[in-house]
XYZ file of C-alpha atoms in Angstrom:
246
model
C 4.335 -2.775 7.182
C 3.138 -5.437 9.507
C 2.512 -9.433 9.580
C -0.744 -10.605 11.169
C -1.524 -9.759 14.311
C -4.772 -10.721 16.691
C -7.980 -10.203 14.799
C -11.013 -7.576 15.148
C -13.559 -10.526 15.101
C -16.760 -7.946 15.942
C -15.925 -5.662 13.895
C -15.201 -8.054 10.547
C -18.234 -9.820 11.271
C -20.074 -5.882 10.726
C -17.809 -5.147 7.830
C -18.992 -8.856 5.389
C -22.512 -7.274 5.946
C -21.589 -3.721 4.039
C -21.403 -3.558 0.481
C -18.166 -3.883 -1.213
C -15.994 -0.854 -1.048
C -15.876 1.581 -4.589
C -15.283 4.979 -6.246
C -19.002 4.920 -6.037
C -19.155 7.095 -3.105
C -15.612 8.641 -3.148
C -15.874 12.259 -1.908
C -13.815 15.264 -3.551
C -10.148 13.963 -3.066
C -8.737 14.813 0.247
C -5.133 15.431 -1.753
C -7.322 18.644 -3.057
C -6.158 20.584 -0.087
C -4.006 17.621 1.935
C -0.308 17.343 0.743
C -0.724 14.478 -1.017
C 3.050 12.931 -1.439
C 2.801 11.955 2.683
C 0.828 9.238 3.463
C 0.356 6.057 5.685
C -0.017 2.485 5.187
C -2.532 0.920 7.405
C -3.887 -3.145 8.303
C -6.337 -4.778 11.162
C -3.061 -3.990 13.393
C -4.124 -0.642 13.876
C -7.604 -1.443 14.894
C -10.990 0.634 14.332
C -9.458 4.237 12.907
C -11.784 6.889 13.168
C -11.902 8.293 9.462
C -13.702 11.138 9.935
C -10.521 12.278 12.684
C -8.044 11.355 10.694
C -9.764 13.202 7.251
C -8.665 16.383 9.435
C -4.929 15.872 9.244
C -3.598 17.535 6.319
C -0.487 15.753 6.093
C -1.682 12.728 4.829
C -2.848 12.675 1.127
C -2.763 8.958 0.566
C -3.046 5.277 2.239
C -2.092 1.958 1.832
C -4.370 -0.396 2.862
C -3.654 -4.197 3.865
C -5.739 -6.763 1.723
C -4.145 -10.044 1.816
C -0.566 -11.728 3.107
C -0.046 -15.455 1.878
C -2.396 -17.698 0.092
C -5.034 -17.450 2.379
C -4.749 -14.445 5.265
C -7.226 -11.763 4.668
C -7.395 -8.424 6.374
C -10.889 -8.751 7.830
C -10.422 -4.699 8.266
C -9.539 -4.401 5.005
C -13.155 -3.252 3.484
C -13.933 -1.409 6.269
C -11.108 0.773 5.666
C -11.016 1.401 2.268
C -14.473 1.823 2.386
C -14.029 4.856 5.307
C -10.610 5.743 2.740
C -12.788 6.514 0.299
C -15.582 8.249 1.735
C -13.317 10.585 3.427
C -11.438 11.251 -0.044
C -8.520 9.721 0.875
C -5.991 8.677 -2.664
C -6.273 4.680 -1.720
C -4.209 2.161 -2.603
C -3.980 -1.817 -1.747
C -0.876 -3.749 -0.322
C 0.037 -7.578 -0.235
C 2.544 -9.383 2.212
C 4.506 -11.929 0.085
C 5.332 -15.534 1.587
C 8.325 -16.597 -0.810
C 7.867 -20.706 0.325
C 3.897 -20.760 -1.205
C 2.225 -20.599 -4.320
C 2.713 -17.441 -5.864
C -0.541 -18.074 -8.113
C -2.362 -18.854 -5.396
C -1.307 -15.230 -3.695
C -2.622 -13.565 -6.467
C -5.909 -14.975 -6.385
C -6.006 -14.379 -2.793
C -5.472 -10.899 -3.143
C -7.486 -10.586 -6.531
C -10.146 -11.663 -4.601
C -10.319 -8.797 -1.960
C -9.267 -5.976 -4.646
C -11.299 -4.951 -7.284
C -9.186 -2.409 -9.773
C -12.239 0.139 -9.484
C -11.031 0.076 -5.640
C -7.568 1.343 -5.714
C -6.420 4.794 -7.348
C -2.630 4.433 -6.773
C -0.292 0.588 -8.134
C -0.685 -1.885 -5.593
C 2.464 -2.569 -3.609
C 3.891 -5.933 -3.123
C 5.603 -6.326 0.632
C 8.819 -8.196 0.268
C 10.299 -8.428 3.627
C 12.069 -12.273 3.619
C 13.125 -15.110 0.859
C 12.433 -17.867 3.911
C 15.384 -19.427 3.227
C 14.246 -19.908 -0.773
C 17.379 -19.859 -2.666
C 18.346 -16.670 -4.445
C 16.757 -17.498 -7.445
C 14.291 -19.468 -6.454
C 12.756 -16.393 -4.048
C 12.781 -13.949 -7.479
C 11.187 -16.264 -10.112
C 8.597 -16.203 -7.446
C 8.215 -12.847 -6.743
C 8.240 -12.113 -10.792
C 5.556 -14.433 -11.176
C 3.050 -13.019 -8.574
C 4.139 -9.134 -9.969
C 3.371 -10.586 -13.251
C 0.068 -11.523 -12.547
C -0.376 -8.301 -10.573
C 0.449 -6.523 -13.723
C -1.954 -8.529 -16.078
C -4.924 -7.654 -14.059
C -4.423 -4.284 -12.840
C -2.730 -2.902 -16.376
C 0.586 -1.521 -14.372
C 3.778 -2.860 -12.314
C 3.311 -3.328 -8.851
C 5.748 -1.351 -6.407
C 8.413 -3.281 -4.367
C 8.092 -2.686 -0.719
C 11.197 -3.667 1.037
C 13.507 -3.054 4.103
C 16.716 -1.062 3.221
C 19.055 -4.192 4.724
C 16.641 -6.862 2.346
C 16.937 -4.623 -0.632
C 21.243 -4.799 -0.923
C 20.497 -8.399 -0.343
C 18.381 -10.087 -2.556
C 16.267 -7.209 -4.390
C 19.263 -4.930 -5.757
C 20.042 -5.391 -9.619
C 17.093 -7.938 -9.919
C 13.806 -5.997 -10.706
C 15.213 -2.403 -12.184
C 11.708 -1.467 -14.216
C 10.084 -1.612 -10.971
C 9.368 1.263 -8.443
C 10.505 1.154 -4.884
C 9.085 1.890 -1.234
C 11.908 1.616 1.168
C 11.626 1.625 4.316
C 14.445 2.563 6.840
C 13.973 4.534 9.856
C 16.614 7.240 10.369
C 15.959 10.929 10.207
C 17.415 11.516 6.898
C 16.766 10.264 3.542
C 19.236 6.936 3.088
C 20.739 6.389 -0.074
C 20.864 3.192 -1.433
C 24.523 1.463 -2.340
C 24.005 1.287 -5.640
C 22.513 4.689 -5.804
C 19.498 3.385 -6.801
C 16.150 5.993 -7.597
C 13.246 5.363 -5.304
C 10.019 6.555 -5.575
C 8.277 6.398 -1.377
C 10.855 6.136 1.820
C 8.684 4.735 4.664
C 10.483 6.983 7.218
C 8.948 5.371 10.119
C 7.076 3.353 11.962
C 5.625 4.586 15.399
C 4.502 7.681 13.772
C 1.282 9.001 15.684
C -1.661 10.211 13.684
C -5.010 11.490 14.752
C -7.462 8.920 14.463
C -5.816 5.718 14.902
C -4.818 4.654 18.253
C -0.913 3.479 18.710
C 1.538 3.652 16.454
C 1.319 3.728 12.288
C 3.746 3.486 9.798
C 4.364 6.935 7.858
C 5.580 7.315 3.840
C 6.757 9.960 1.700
C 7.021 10.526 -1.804
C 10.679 11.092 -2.368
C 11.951 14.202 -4.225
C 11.706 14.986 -7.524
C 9.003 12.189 -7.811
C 5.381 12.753 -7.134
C 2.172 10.433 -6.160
C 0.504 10.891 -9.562
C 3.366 8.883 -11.100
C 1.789 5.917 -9.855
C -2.195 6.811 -10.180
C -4.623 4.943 -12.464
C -5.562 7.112 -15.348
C -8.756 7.464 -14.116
C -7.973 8.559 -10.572
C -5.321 11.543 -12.267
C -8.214 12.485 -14.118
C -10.310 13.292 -11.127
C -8.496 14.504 -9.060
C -6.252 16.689 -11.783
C -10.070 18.240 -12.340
C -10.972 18.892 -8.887
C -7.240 20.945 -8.643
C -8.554 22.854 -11.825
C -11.548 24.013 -10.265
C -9.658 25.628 -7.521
């Protein structure tokens, strides 16, 4: 996942005139006929994606979208995108990049305030990439704090996003009742020292998709797990009909 990069100031001016992205005009679920357990995670970094292009891969069946990083950062591409995410049927799900050294309260509210549950059909991720120099303890009780509030308002644990290297070193042991996104770049799956379960390996990131010009970071569900272990009730629902009626 990336930190903040030069902004899309056109283009977010467009987006704050649209309506706030919904469910209300989600299409019939792309993961219908898209394998659904590979899927990207996307911010302003990647620039204006054409949806409709991308809709046409069908090896991605669900995204992670940027919405906030600190107290105050905003993805000003973030509605656009999960807007498009949705339209196109896309399983869509919301990410925050977590600054250790400020309020963790204060980065709740700053991504509660771009993410409406009703948005998001898959557990938002938290991005844990640093402890800036936070003591040890210090840099958890932090983190638990801004996963608890996570948890109070969206009714489910967030998932820890976190580099392989980061994870041995301050994550491991810590947080086991929460599910992991790892991300390490090789071309097989790594296993963690302790052996640890994960649920998404973020396998790389200069993957090419059609759509989105440069590179984007690609994620798959690991084995034996499976996306819907991390949907919203209602999202399972809908999409578990739309595989019925095939």
């Amino acid at each position: 996942m990336t930190l903040r990069k030069p902004l899309y100031a056109l283009l977010a001016a467009a987006v704050l005139t649209m309506t706030a992205c919904g469910n209300d005009n989600k299409q019939v679920p792309a993961s219908a006929t898209h394998n659904m357990n590979n899927g990207i995670d996307l911010s302003h970094y990647q620039g204006v994606i054409d949806w409709d292009e991308l809709a046409n891969d069908l090896d991605i069946g669900f995204v992670y979208i940027k919405a906030s990083e600190g107290t105050d950062i905003r993805d000003e591409m973030y509605h656009y995108n999960m807007m498009n995410a949705h339209r196109v049927g896309f399983i869509t799900g919301s990410y925050h990049y977590f600054i250790p050294t400020v309020s963790p309260v204060l980065q709740f509210r700053n991504f509660r305030s771009m993410v409406a549950p009703s948005d998001i059909d898959i557990v938002p991720i938290v991005d844990v990439e640093t402890r800036n120099n936070l003591k040890p303890q210090e840099f958890r009780d932090s983190l638990q704090i801004f996963m608890d509030s996570l948890e109070v308002a969206y009714g489910r644990k967030p998932i820890i996003y976190t580099l392989w290297a980061f994870y041995h070193d301050c994550i491991q042991g810590h947080f086991p009742n929460y599910k992991l996104m790892i991300a390490r770049y090789c071309d097989q799956m790594p296993v963690l020292k302790d052996t640890a379960d994960y649920l998404i390996w973020q396998h790389k990131s200069d993957g090419s998709k059609m759509g989105i010009k440069g590179n984007v970071d690609l994620n798959v569900v690991t084995p034996n797990h499976s996306i819907k272990e991390i949907m919203f009730d209602r999202a399972l629902k809908k999409l578990e009909s739309t595989e019925n009626k095939k």
